[in-house]
Amino acid sequence: MTIPAAGTAEVVAEVVVVGAGAAGAASAYHLARLGHAVLLLDQASCFPRPKPCGGGMAASMQSLFPFDLSPVVDAVINQVRFTWCLEDSVTAELPGDAPFWIVRRSVLDAFLMEQARSAGASFEPGVAVQSLQRQGDRWQLRALGPGGQALEFQAQAVVIADGSGSQLAARHGLGPARPHFAETMAVEVDAEVAEPGTAHFEFGLVHHGFCWAFPRHGGFSIGVGTFIGRDPADANQVLSKLLPSLGLAADAGERRAGKLRIWDGHYPLHGRGENTGLVAVGDAASLCDPFLAEGVRPALISGCRAAEAIDAWLAGDGTALAGYSSYMRAEWGESMAWGKRIAQLFYRVPRVGYQLGVKRPTAPQRIAQILSGEMGYGDIAQRVIRRLLFQG
């Protein structure tokens, strides 16, 4: 599939994937591998493009792909350290059979996009989709291409994977109508890393949130996030304390502000009625962990499962897309519902939460197991909530 150089053009595909991040590229790869004509679009003109993301990912995500993900892994984390105001630390070892990986999102996204192309998908950068409209048994997409070129596409199915800033998902009844956002500041710093296998979470410096410092090849991925309330974190002030604790200059690194569209309730992730043939994945589907801000794992899971559902739907299974929503609710949403309740209590009384939640003998190991994908919030939630409510 090739987009003409000028004028208004119409391109027909079996499936159009809007957004070439981790979720969209994963969907495009699996759909192309299954033999479908796939067109992958991304509004960024230059690819790979930077992404403000810590890049933590459970190694168990390898099971979703038949190719090796190790080329994109910058660091393998074998322990997690938690601190309160850079002191009072506790450390947990990650399970040996389910470690935590650090990836750079620009590298991961580009790698998955190239895998999709190798499987037969077409990729067009610099295309911003403006609207979707159902016409008969197809979706018509209107977009602006490079230089403001008016473009039109037709597809039987559309994967909405255009990230936290998505306007398309809510417009068509997918995910929450009013998404809840976490405010973030991400920093990439090139430096020598003293502990390349240790991920650091700091809970005391940020009002209603936390900091993270993840080692990567040749440096750190560092960030600040605030998760409840309307007051954004004073990220630069926080970083001026956090960075020197890592042996870095207080003003080091390239900084990017962002918003994470975090999980905020159970909603359909597939279109119904006149919106049939649509699915939302990744950040566009509001799947980011509301407690620890994990976004890569739900992006990959949703992208892969959505592709399976569309494949079945195109083959005539009218229940397949609803099955995708049900799967994500059961396998991700149920855990996030507990994670949200923990976050609401923890971040309102974080000092109490740290003492009663993180510093208990078994707690760091449990959090490490959640990060590695070995357990969900539901496995610990009732005990944690009881402590925060009645002992705080």
Short mmCIF file of C-alpha atoms in Angstrom, two decimals:
data_model
loop_
_atom_site.label_atom_id
_atom_site.label_comp_id
_atom_site.label_asym_id
_atom_site.label_seq_id
_atom_site.Cartn_x
_atom_site.Cartn_y
_atom_site.Cartn_z
CA MET A 1 0.00 0.00 0.00
CA THR A 2 1.44 3.35 -1.03
CA ILE A 3 0.00 6.77 -0.29
CA PRO A 4 0.05 9.05 -3.36
CA ALA A 5 2.34 12.06 -3.19
CA ALA A 6 -0.29 14.79 -3.45
CA GLY A 7 -3.99 15.51 -3.48
CA THR A 8 -6.82 13.66 -1.80
CA ALA A 9 -6.28 9.92 -2.03
CA GLU A 10 -8.10 6.87 -0.74
CA VAL A 11 -6.25 3.76 0.42
CA VAL A 12 -8.07 0.53 1.18
CA ALA A 13 -6.84 -1.95 3.78
CA GLU A 14 -8.40 -4.80 5.69
CA VAL A 15 -7.28 -3.30 9.02
CA VAL A 16 -5.93 0.17 9.78
CA VAL A 17 -3.96 0.59 13.02
CA VAL A 18 -3.88 4.21 14.22
CA GLY A 19 -0.66 4.69 16.19
CA ALA A 20 2.67 2.86 15.96
CA GLY A 21 3.55 2.72 19.64
CA ALA A 22 4.02 -0.56 21.46
CA ALA A 23 0.32 -1.49 21.43
CA GLY A 24 -0.35 -0.49 17.84
CA ALA A 25 2.81 -2.07 16.45
CA ALA A 26 2.10 -5.30 18.36
CA SER A 27 -1.40 -5.40 16.86
CA ALA A 28 -0.12 -4.70 13.39
CA TYR A 29 2.51 -7.44 13.65
CA HIS A 30 0.08 -10.15 14.75
CA LEU A 31 -2.60 -9.15 12.23
CA ALA A 32 -0.07 -9.16 9.37
CA ARG A 33 1.36 -12.49 10.57
CA LEU A 34 -2.16 -13.91 10.41
CA GLY A 35 -2.40 -12.90 6.75
CA HIS A 36 -4.38 -9.66 6.90
CA ALA A 37 -3.72 -6.55 4.80
CA VAL A 38 -2.65 -4.07 7.50
CA LEU A 39 -1.86 -0.37 7.26
CA LEU A 40 -0.06 1.09 10.30
CA LEU A 41 -0.22 4.88 10.66
CA ASP A 42 1.60 7.23 13.03
CA GLN A 43 1.38 11.00 13.26
CA ALA A 44 5.12 11.34 13.97
CA SER A 45 7.09 12.14 10.83
CA CYS A 46 10.40 10.91 12.22
CA PHE A 47 10.65 7.35 13.50
CA PRO A 48 11.81 6.21 15.98
CA ARG A 49 10.42 9.09 18.02
CA PRO A 50 11.12 9.89 21.68
CA LYS A 51 8.56 8.77 24.26
CA PRO A 52 8.44 10.00 27.90
CA CYS A 53 8.32 6.59 29.56
CA GLY A 54 10.36 4.80 32.23
CA GLY A 55 10.41 1.69 30.07
CA GLY A 56 9.85 -0.96 32.73
CA MET A 57 8.48 -4.20 31.27
CA ALA A 58 7.87 -7.67 32.66
CA ALA A 59 10.07 -10.24 30.95
CA SER A 60 7.00 -12.47 30.70
CA MET A 61 5.94 -10.33 27.71
CA GLN A 62 8.34 -12.40 25.61
CA SER A 63 5.66 -15.11 25.51
CA LEU A 64 3.46 -12.85 23.35
CA PHE A 65 5.89 -12.88 20.41
CA PRO A 66 7.62 -15.61 18.39
CA PHE A 67 10.71 -13.43 17.87
CA ASP A 68 13.38 -12.54 20.42
CA LEU A 69 12.87 -9.28 22.34
CA SER A 70 16.37 -9.23 23.82
CA PRO A 71 17.72 -6.75 21.21
CA VAL A 72 15.59 -4.00 22.81
CA VAL A 73 16.41 -4.83 26.44
CA ASP A 74 18.73 -2.24 27.98
CA ALA A 75 18.90 -3.71 31.48
CA VAL A 76 17.71 -6.76 33.40
CA ILE A 77 16.47 -5.82 36.87
CA ASN A 78 17.03 -8.34 39.64
CA GLN A 79 16.15 -6.17 42.62
CA VAL A 80 13.91 -3.21 43.47
CA ARG A 81 14.77 -0.61 46.11
CA PHE A 82 12.17 1.58 47.81
CA THR A 83 12.97 4.74 49.80
CA TRP A 84 11.17 7.48 51.71
CA CYS A 85 12.77 10.92 51.17
CA LEU A 86 15.87 9.10 49.92
CA GLU A 87 16.24 7.27 53.25
CA ASP A 88 14.56 4.42 55.15
CA SER A 89 15.25 2.02 52.29
CA VAL A 90 14.01 -1.51 51.74
CA THR A 91 15.10 -3.83 48.94
CA ALA A 92 13.36 -6.80 47.33
CA GLU A 93 14.78 -9.46 45.06
CA LEU A 94 12.78 -10.15 41.91
CA PRO A 95 11.70 -13.74 41.20
CA GLY A 96 14.41 -15.49 39.20
CA ASP A 97 11.97 -16.90 36.66
CA ALA A 98 10.15 -13.61 35.98
CA PRO A 99 12.57 -10.66 35.95
CA PHE A 100 11.83 -7.06 35.06
CA TRP A 101 13.32 -5.52 31.93
CA ILE A 102 14.16 -1.92 31.11
CA VAL A 103 13.62 -0.83 27.51
CA ARG A 104 13.74 2.52 25.79
CA ARG A 105 10.34 3.15 24.27
CA SER A 106 11.75 4.73 21.12
CA VAL A 107 13.76 1.54 20.52
CA LEU A 108 10.98 -0.89 21.49
CA ASP A 109 8.35 0.86 19.36
CA ALA A 110 10.61 1.03 16.31
CA PHE A 111 11.64 -2.61 16.73
CA LEU A 112 8.01 -3.79 16.88
CA MET A 113 7.12 -1.59 13.92
CA GLU A 114 9.89 -3.19 11.85
CA GLN A 115 8.67 -6.65 12.88
CA ALA A 116 5.20 -5.65 11.66
CA ARG A 117 6.64 -4.51 8.34
CA SER A 118 8.61 -7.73 8.00
CA ALA A 119 5.36 -9.65 8.53
CA GLY A 120 3.75 -7.73 5.67
CA ALA A 121 2.17 -4.63 7.23
CA SER A 122 2.54 -1.27 5.48
CA PHE A 123 3.76 1.66 7.57
CA GLU A 124 3.13 5.34 6.89
CA PRO A 125 4.61 7.97 9.25
CA GLY A 126 3.50 11.58 9.38
CA VAL A 127 -0.20 10.75 9.08
CA ALA A 128 -2.57 12.22 11.70
CA VAL A 129 -6.04 10.64 11.66
CA GLN A 130 -8.71 13.28 12.23
CA SER A 131 -11.95 11.30 12.16
CA LEU A 132 -13.57 7.89 11.71
CA GLN A 133 -16.94 7.36 10.08
CA ARG A 134 -18.84 4.16 9.38
CA GLN A 135 -19.97 3.77 5.79
CA GLY A 136 -21.78 0.54 5.07
CA ASP A 137 -19.57 -2.36 6.12
CA ARG A 138 -16.38 -0.28 6.21
CA TRP A 139 -14.77 2.50 8.21
CA GLN A 140 -13.67 5.65 6.44
CA LEU A 141 -10.74 7.47 8.02
CA ARG A 142 -9.89 11.05 7.19
CA ALA A 143 -6.38 12.21 7.94
CA LEU A 144 -3.74 14.84 7.26
CA GLY A 145 -0.48 13.66 5.79
CA PRO A 146 2.88 15.36 5.37
CA GLY A 147 2.48 19.00 4.38
CA GLY A 148 -1.23 18.96 5.22
CA GLN A 149 -2.12 16.53 2.43
CA ALA A 150 -5.75 15.37 2.75
CA LEU A 151 -5.92 11.59 2.91
CA GLU A 152 -8.70 9.05 3.17
CA PHE A 153 -8.51 5.38 4.10
CA GLN A 154 -11.04 2.56 4.19
CA ALA A 155 -10.88 -0.53 6.37
CA GLN A 156 -13.13 -3.26 7.70
CA ALA A 157 -11.62 -2.88 11.18
CA VAL A 158 -9.68 -0.16 12.98
CA VAL A 159 -7.33 -0.46 15.96
CA ILE A 160 -7.23 2.80 17.92
CA ALA A 161 -3.73 2.98 19.40
CA ASP A 162 -3.01 6.70 19.36
CA GLY A 163 -1.86 6.99 22.96
CA SER A 164 -2.80 8.99 26.03
CA GLY A 165 -3.90 11.97 23.94
CA SER A 166 -6.42 9.92 21.96
CA GLN A 167 -9.60 11.71 20.93
CA LEU A 168 -10.88 8.85 18.81
CA ALA A 169 -11.50 6.26 21.53
CA ALA A 170 -13.93 8.23 23.72
CA ARG A 171 -15.60 9.74 20.66
CA HIS A 172 -16.73 6.24 19.65
CA GLY A 173 -17.64 4.93 23.09
CA LEU A 174 -14.42 3.03 23.83
CA GLY A 175 -12.93 3.42 27.29
CA PRO A 176 -13.91 6.23 29.68
CA ALA A 177 -15.63 9.32 28.30
CA ARG A 178 -13.53 11.47 30.66
CA PRO A 179 -10.14 9.80 31.13
CA HIS A 180 -8.15 10.31 34.33
CA PHE A 181 -4.57 11.45 33.85
CA ALA A 182 -1.38 11.30 35.88
CA GLU A 183 1.07 14.17 35.42
CA THR A 184 4.63 13.05 34.68
CA MET A 185 8.10 14.37 33.95
CA ALA A 186 10.55 11.96 32.31
CA VAL A 187 14.32 12.49 32.21
CA GLU A 188 16.97 10.61 30.23
CA VAL A 189 20.49 10.96 31.62
CA ASP A 190 23.70 9.52 30.19
CA ALA A 191 25.95 8.48 33.06
CA GLU A 192 27.80 5.62 34.66
CA VAL A 193 25.42 3.34 36.57
CA ALA A 194 26.72 1.97 39.86
CA GLU A 195 23.97 -0.65 40.29
CA PRO A 196 22.85 -1.75 36.80
CA GLY A 197 20.46 -4.40 38.14
CA THR A 198 18.55 -2.22 40.62
CA ALA A 199 15.36 -0.22 39.98
CA HIS A 200 14.62 2.53 42.49
CA PHE A 201 11.20 3.81 43.61
CA GLU A 202 11.12 6.92 45.85
CA PHE A 203 7.82 7.72 47.59
CA GLY A 204 8.53 10.66 49.92
CA LEU A 205 9.59 13.46 47.58
CA VAL A 206 6.40 13.72 45.51
CA HIS A 207 3.02 14.88 46.77
CA HIS A 208 0.44 12.24 45.74
CA GLY A 209 2.94 10.24 43.71
CA PHE A 210 6.45 8.86 43.43
CA CYS A 211 9.76 9.03 41.55
CA TRP A 212 11.50 6.26 39.67
CA ALA A 213 15.08 5.76 38.58
CA PHE A 214 15.64 2.84 36.21
CA PRO A 215 19.12 1.90 34.96
CA ARG A 216 19.56 1.50 31.23
CA HIS A 217 22.50 1.02 28.90
CA GLY A 218 24.76 4.02 29.45
CA GLY A 219 22.58 5.89 31.90
CA PHE A 220 19.22 6.26 33.62
CA SER A 221 15.54 6.64 32.79
CA ILE A 222 14.20 8.82 35.61
CA GLY A 223 10.75 10.19 36.22
CA VAL A 224 8.31 11.94 38.52
CA GLY A 225 4.58 11.20 38.58
CA THR A 226 1.59 12.37 40.58
CA PHE A 227 -1.54 10.23 40.54
CA ILE A 228 -4.42 11.75 42.53
CA GLY A 229 -5.66 15.27 43.03
CA ARG A 230 -5.38 18.14 40.61
CA ASP A 231 -2.01 19.50 41.68
CA PRO A 232 0.83 18.52 39.32
CA ALA A 233 4.13 17.58 40.92
CA ASP A 234 6.78 20.30 41.15
CA ALA A 235 8.96 18.01 39.10
CA ASN A 236 12.05 20.20 38.77
CA GLN A 237 12.26 20.75 42.52
CA VAL A 238 11.87 17.01 43.12
CA LEU A 239 14.51 16.19 40.53
CA SER A 240 16.95 18.65 42.12
CA LYS A 241 16.91 16.34 45.17
CA LEU A 242 16.64 12.98 43.44
CA LEU A 243 19.37 13.41 40.81
CA PRO A 244 22.22 14.25 43.24
CA SER A 245 21.33 11.13 45.24
CA LEU A 246 22.28 9.18 42.11
CA GLY A 247 25.55 11.07 41.68
CA LEU A 248 24.12 13.32 38.96
CA ALA A 249 23.91 17.08 38.54
CA ALA A 250 20.65 18.57 39.79
CA ASP A 251 19.84 19.93 36.32
CA ALA A 252 21.06 16.92 34.32
CA GLY A 253 19.20 15.26 31.49
CA GLU A 254 16.70 15.93 28.77
CA ARG A 255 13.25 16.49 30.30
CA ARG A 256 9.85 15.80 28.80
CA ALA A 257 6.52 16.52 30.46
CA GLY A 258 3.68 14.12 29.75
CA LYS A 259 0.39 12.67 30.85
CA LEU A 260 -0.45 9.05 31.53
CA ARG A 261 -3.99 7.98 30.84
CA ILE A 262 -4.44 5.67 33.82
CA TRP A 263 -6.98 2.92 34.45
CA ASP A 264 -10.12 4.42 36.02
CA GLY A 265 -12.87 1.80 35.76
CA HIS A 266 -14.32 -1.00 33.66
CA TYR A 267 -15.37 0.17 30.18
CA PRO A 268 -15.92 -1.54 26.81
CA LEU A 269 -12.79 -1.49 24.68
CA HIS A 270 -14.65 -2.50 21.51
CA GLY A 271 -17.20 -0.64 19.44
CA ARG A 272 -20.83 -1.71 19.60
CA GLY A 273 -23.76 -1.12 17.26
CA GLU A 274 -22.79 1.43 14.64
CA ASN A 275 -19.24 1.41 16.03
CA THR A 276 -18.63 -2.26 15.37
CA GLY A 277 -15.19 -3.07 14.01
CA LEU A 278 -13.33 -0.73 16.37
CA VAL A 279 -11.07 -1.67 19.27
CA ALA A 280 -8.90 0.48 21.56
CA VAL A 281 -5.54 -0.68 22.89
CA GLY A 282 -2.72 0.57 25.10
CA ASP A 283 -2.82 4.09 26.50
CA ALA A 284 -5.75 5.00 24.24
CA ALA A 285 -7.74 2.39 26.17
CA SER A 286 -6.77 3.90 29.57
CA LEU A 287 -4.95 0.79 30.78
CA CYS A 288 -1.95 2.27 32.65
CA ASP A 289 -1.49 0.99 36.21
CA PRO A 290 -2.98 3.62 38.60
CA PHE A 291 -0.55 2.78 41.43
CA LEU A 292 2.87 2.10 39.87
CA ALA A 293 2.28 3.63 36.41
CA GLU A 294 3.15 0.46 34.50
CA GLY A 295 2.10 0.98 30.89
CA VAL A 296 4.18 -1.24 28.62
CA ARG A 297 2.76 -4.56 29.82
CA PRO A 298 -0.93 -3.63 29.30
CA ALA A 299 0.00 -2.05 25.95
CA LEU A 300 1.52 -5.27 24.67
CA ILE A 301 -1.15 -7.53 26.13
CA SER A 302 -3.99 -5.45 24.72
CA GLY A 303 -2.32 -5.06 21.33
CA CYS A 304 -1.80 -8.80 20.93
CA ARG A 305 -5.23 -9.83 22.25
CA ALA A 306 -7.00 -7.25 20.10
CA ALA A 307 -5.29 -8.66 17.01
CA GLU A 308 -6.51 -12.15 17.88
CA ALA A 309 -10.05 -10.83 18.36
CA ILE A 310 -10.08 -8.92 15.06
CA ASP A 311 -8.78 -11.99 13.24
CA ALA A 312 -11.68 -14.04 14.62
CA TRP A 313 -14.19 -11.26 13.94
CA LEU A 314 -13.10 -10.93 10.31
CA ALA A 315 -13.54 -14.69 10.00
CA GLY A 316 -17.20 -14.35 11.06
CA ASP A 317 -17.19 -14.63 14.86
CA GLY A 318 -19.57 -11.83 15.86
CA THR A 319 -18.71 -12.16 19.56
CA ALA A 320 -14.93 -11.90 19.20
CA LEU A 321 -14.55 -8.16 19.81
CA ALA A 322 -16.73 -8.28 22.91
CA GLY A 323 -14.53 -11.18 23.99
CA TYR A 324 -11.51 -8.88 23.78
CA SER A 325 -13.13 -6.41 26.21
CA SER A 326 -14.05 -9.28 28.53
CA TYR A 327 -10.52 -10.68 28.41
CA MET A 328 -8.91 -7.34 29.28
CA ARG A 329 -11.36 -6.83 32.13
CA ALA A 330 -10.62 -10.25 33.61
CA GLU A 331 -6.86 -10.36 32.99
CA TRP A 332 -5.98 -6.72 33.64
CA GLY A 333 -8.94 -4.64 34.81
CA GLU A 334 -9.83 -6.71 37.86
CA SER A 335 -6.30 -6.28 39.21
CA MET A 336 -6.28 -2.56 38.36
CA ALA A 337 -9.58 -2.04 40.22
CA TRP A 338 -7.77 -3.15 43.37
CA GLY A 339 -4.70 -1.14 42.38
CA LYS A 340 -6.82 2.00 42.13
CA ARG A 341 -8.25 1.48 45.61
CA ILE A 342 -4.77 0.96 47.03
CA ALA A 343 -3.51 4.09 45.23
CA GLN A 344 -6.35 6.26 46.54
CA LEU A 345 -5.50 5.32 50.12
CA PHE A 346 -1.72 5.15 49.77
CA TYR A 347 -1.18 8.49 48.01
CA ARG A 348 -3.47 10.40 50.38
CA VAL A 349 -1.47 9.23 53.42
CA PRO A 350 1.82 8.23 51.78
CA ARG A 351 3.96 8.24 54.94
CA VAL A 352 1.52 5.88 56.64
CA GLY A 353 1.27 3.88 53.41
CA TYR A 354 5.02 3.51 53.22
CA GLN A 355 5.33 2.34 56.81
CA LEU A 356 2.34 -0.01 56.75
CA GLY A 357 2.49 -1.08 53.13
CA VAL A 358 6.04 -1.01 51.80
CA LYS A 359 8.08 -1.57 54.96
CA ARG A 360 6.29 -4.69 56.11
CA PRO A 361 8.52 -7.79 55.77
CA THR A 362 6.69 -9.33 52.81
CA ALA A 363 5.53 -6.15 51.04
CA PRO A 364 8.58 -5.31 48.87
CA GLN A 365 8.64 -8.85 47.51
CA ARG A 366 4.93 -8.65 46.69
CA ILE A 367 5.38 -5.38 44.82
CA ALA A 368 8.30 -6.89 42.93
CA GLN A 369 6.09 -9.86 41.97
CA ILE A 370 3.40 -7.48 40.71
CA LEU A 371 5.96 -5.65 38.56
CA SER A 372 7.22 -8.95 37.17
CA GLY A 373 3.67 -10.06 36.31
CA GLU A 374 3.77 -12.98 38.75
CA MET A 375 0.77 -11.73 40.77
CA GLY A 376 -1.91 -9.02 40.64
CA TYR A 377 -3.13 -6.40 43.10
CA GLY A 378 -6.08 -8.56 43.99
CA ASP A 379 -3.71 -11.02 45.64
CA ILE A 380 -2.66 -8.45 48.26
CA ALA A 381 -5.36 -5.76 48.19
CA GLN A 382 -7.64 -6.75 51.05
CA ARG A 383 -4.79 -7.02 53.55
CA VAL A 384 -3.19 -3.76 52.40
CA ILE A 385 -6.46 -1.79 52.41
CA ARG A 386 -7.37 -3.12 55.86
CA ARG A 387 -4.03 -1.95 57.25
CA LEU A 388 -4.27 1.50 55.67
CA LEU A 389 -7.85 2.04 56.83
CA PHE A 390 -7.66 0.72 60.36
CA GLN A 391 -4.02 1.14 61.38
CA GLY A 392 -3.36 4.46 59.70
#
